[in-house]
Short mmCIF file of C-alpha atoms and ligand atoms in Angstrom, two decimals:
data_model
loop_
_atom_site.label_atom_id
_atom_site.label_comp_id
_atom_site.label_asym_id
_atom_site.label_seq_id
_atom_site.Cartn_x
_atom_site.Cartn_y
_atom_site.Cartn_z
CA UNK A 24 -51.99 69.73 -9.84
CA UNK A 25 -51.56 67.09 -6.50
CA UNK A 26 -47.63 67.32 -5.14
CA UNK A 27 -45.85 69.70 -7.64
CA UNK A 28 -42.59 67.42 -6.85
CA UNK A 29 -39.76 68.55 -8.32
CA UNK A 30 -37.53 65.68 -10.23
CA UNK A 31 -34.34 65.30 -7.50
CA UNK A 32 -31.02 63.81 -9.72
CA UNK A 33 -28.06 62.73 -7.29
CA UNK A 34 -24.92 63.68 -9.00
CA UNK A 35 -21.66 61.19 -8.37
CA UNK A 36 -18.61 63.36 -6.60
CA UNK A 37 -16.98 64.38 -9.84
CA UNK A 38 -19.69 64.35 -12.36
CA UNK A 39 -19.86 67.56 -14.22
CA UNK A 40 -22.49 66.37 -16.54
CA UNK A 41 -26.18 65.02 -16.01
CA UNK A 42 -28.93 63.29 -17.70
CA UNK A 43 -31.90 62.68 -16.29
CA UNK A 44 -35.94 62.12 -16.82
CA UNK A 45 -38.51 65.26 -16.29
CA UNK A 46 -40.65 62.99 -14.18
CA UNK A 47 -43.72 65.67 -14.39
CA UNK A 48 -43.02 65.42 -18.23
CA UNK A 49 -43.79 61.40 -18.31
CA UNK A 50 -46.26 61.84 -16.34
CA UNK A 51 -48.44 64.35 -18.39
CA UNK A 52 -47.34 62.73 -21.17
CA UNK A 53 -48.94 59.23 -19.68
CA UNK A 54 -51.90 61.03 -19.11
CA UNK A 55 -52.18 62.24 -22.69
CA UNK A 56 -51.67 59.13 -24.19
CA UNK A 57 -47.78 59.63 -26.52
CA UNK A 58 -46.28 56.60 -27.20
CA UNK A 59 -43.72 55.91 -24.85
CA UNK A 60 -40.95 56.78 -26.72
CA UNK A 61 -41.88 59.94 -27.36
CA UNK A 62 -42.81 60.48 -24.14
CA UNK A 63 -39.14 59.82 -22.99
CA UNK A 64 -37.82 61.74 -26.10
CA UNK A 65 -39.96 64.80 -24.70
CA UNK A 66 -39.37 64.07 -20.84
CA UNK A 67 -35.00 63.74 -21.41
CA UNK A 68 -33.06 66.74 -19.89
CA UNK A 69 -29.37 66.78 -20.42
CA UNK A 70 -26.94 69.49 -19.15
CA UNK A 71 -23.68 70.84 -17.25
CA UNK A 72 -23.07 71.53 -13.90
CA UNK A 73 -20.23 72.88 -11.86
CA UNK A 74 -17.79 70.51 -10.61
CA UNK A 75 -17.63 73.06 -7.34
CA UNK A 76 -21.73 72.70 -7.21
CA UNK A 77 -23.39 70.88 -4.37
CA UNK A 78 -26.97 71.53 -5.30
CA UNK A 79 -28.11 73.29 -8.37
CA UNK A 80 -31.12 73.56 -10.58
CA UNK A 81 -31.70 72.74 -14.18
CA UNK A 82 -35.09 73.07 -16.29
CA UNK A 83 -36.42 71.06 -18.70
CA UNK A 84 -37.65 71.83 -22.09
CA UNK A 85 -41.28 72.22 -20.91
CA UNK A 86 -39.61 74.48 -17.97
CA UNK A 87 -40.15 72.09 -14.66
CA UNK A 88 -37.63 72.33 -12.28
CA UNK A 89 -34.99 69.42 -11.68
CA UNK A 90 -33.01 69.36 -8.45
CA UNK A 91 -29.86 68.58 -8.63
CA UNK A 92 -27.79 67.10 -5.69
CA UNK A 93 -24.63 65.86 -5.65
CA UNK A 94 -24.09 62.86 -2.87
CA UNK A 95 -20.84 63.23 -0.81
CA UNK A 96 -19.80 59.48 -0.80
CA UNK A 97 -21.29 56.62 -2.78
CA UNK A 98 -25.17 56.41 -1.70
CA UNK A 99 -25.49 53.54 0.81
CA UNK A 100 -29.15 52.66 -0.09
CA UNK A 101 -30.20 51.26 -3.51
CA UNK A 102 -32.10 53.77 -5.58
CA UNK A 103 -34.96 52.35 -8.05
CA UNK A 104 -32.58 54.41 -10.80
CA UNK A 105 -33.46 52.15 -13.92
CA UNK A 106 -35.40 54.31 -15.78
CA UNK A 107 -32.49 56.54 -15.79
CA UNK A 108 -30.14 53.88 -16.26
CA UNK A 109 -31.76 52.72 -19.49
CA UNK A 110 -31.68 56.70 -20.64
CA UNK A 111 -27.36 55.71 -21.54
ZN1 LIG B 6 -40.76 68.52 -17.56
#
């Protein structure tokens, strides 16, 4: 294992809701070979979080962590998000 990076997912001010990519999911599942759709099928990670929450933590189904922050005011840099754009 090189990094053991947790997936980070910035949360807008009022979500309560999140879906996301395991990033340590696609990329074990690169390295095994699934086709990609499957490997996004296994990798999604969907879930709740309190409206009140600035940071919390959520697992995926395979049990890696995924950070979860929530930005205080529209993020002023551009994100390369499109991978979890296409997810919706
Ligand atoms: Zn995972």
């Amino acid at each position: 294992m090189s990094g053991g990076v947790a997936t980070t997912v910035w949360l807008s001010p009022s979500a309560t809701a999140f879906s996301c990519l395991c990033e340590t999911c696609l990329d074990s599942a690169r390295l095994s070979g699934v086709l990609f759709a499957d490997a996004l099928a296994g990798a999604s990670v969907r879930g709740s979080v309190s409206a009140e929450a600035s940071v919390a933590v959520a697992r995926c189904a395979a049990g890696h962590e995924i950070v979860l922050r929530r930005v205080e005011r529209p993020p002023q840099l551009a994100h390369p998000d499109e991978r979890q754009l296409q997810l919706s």
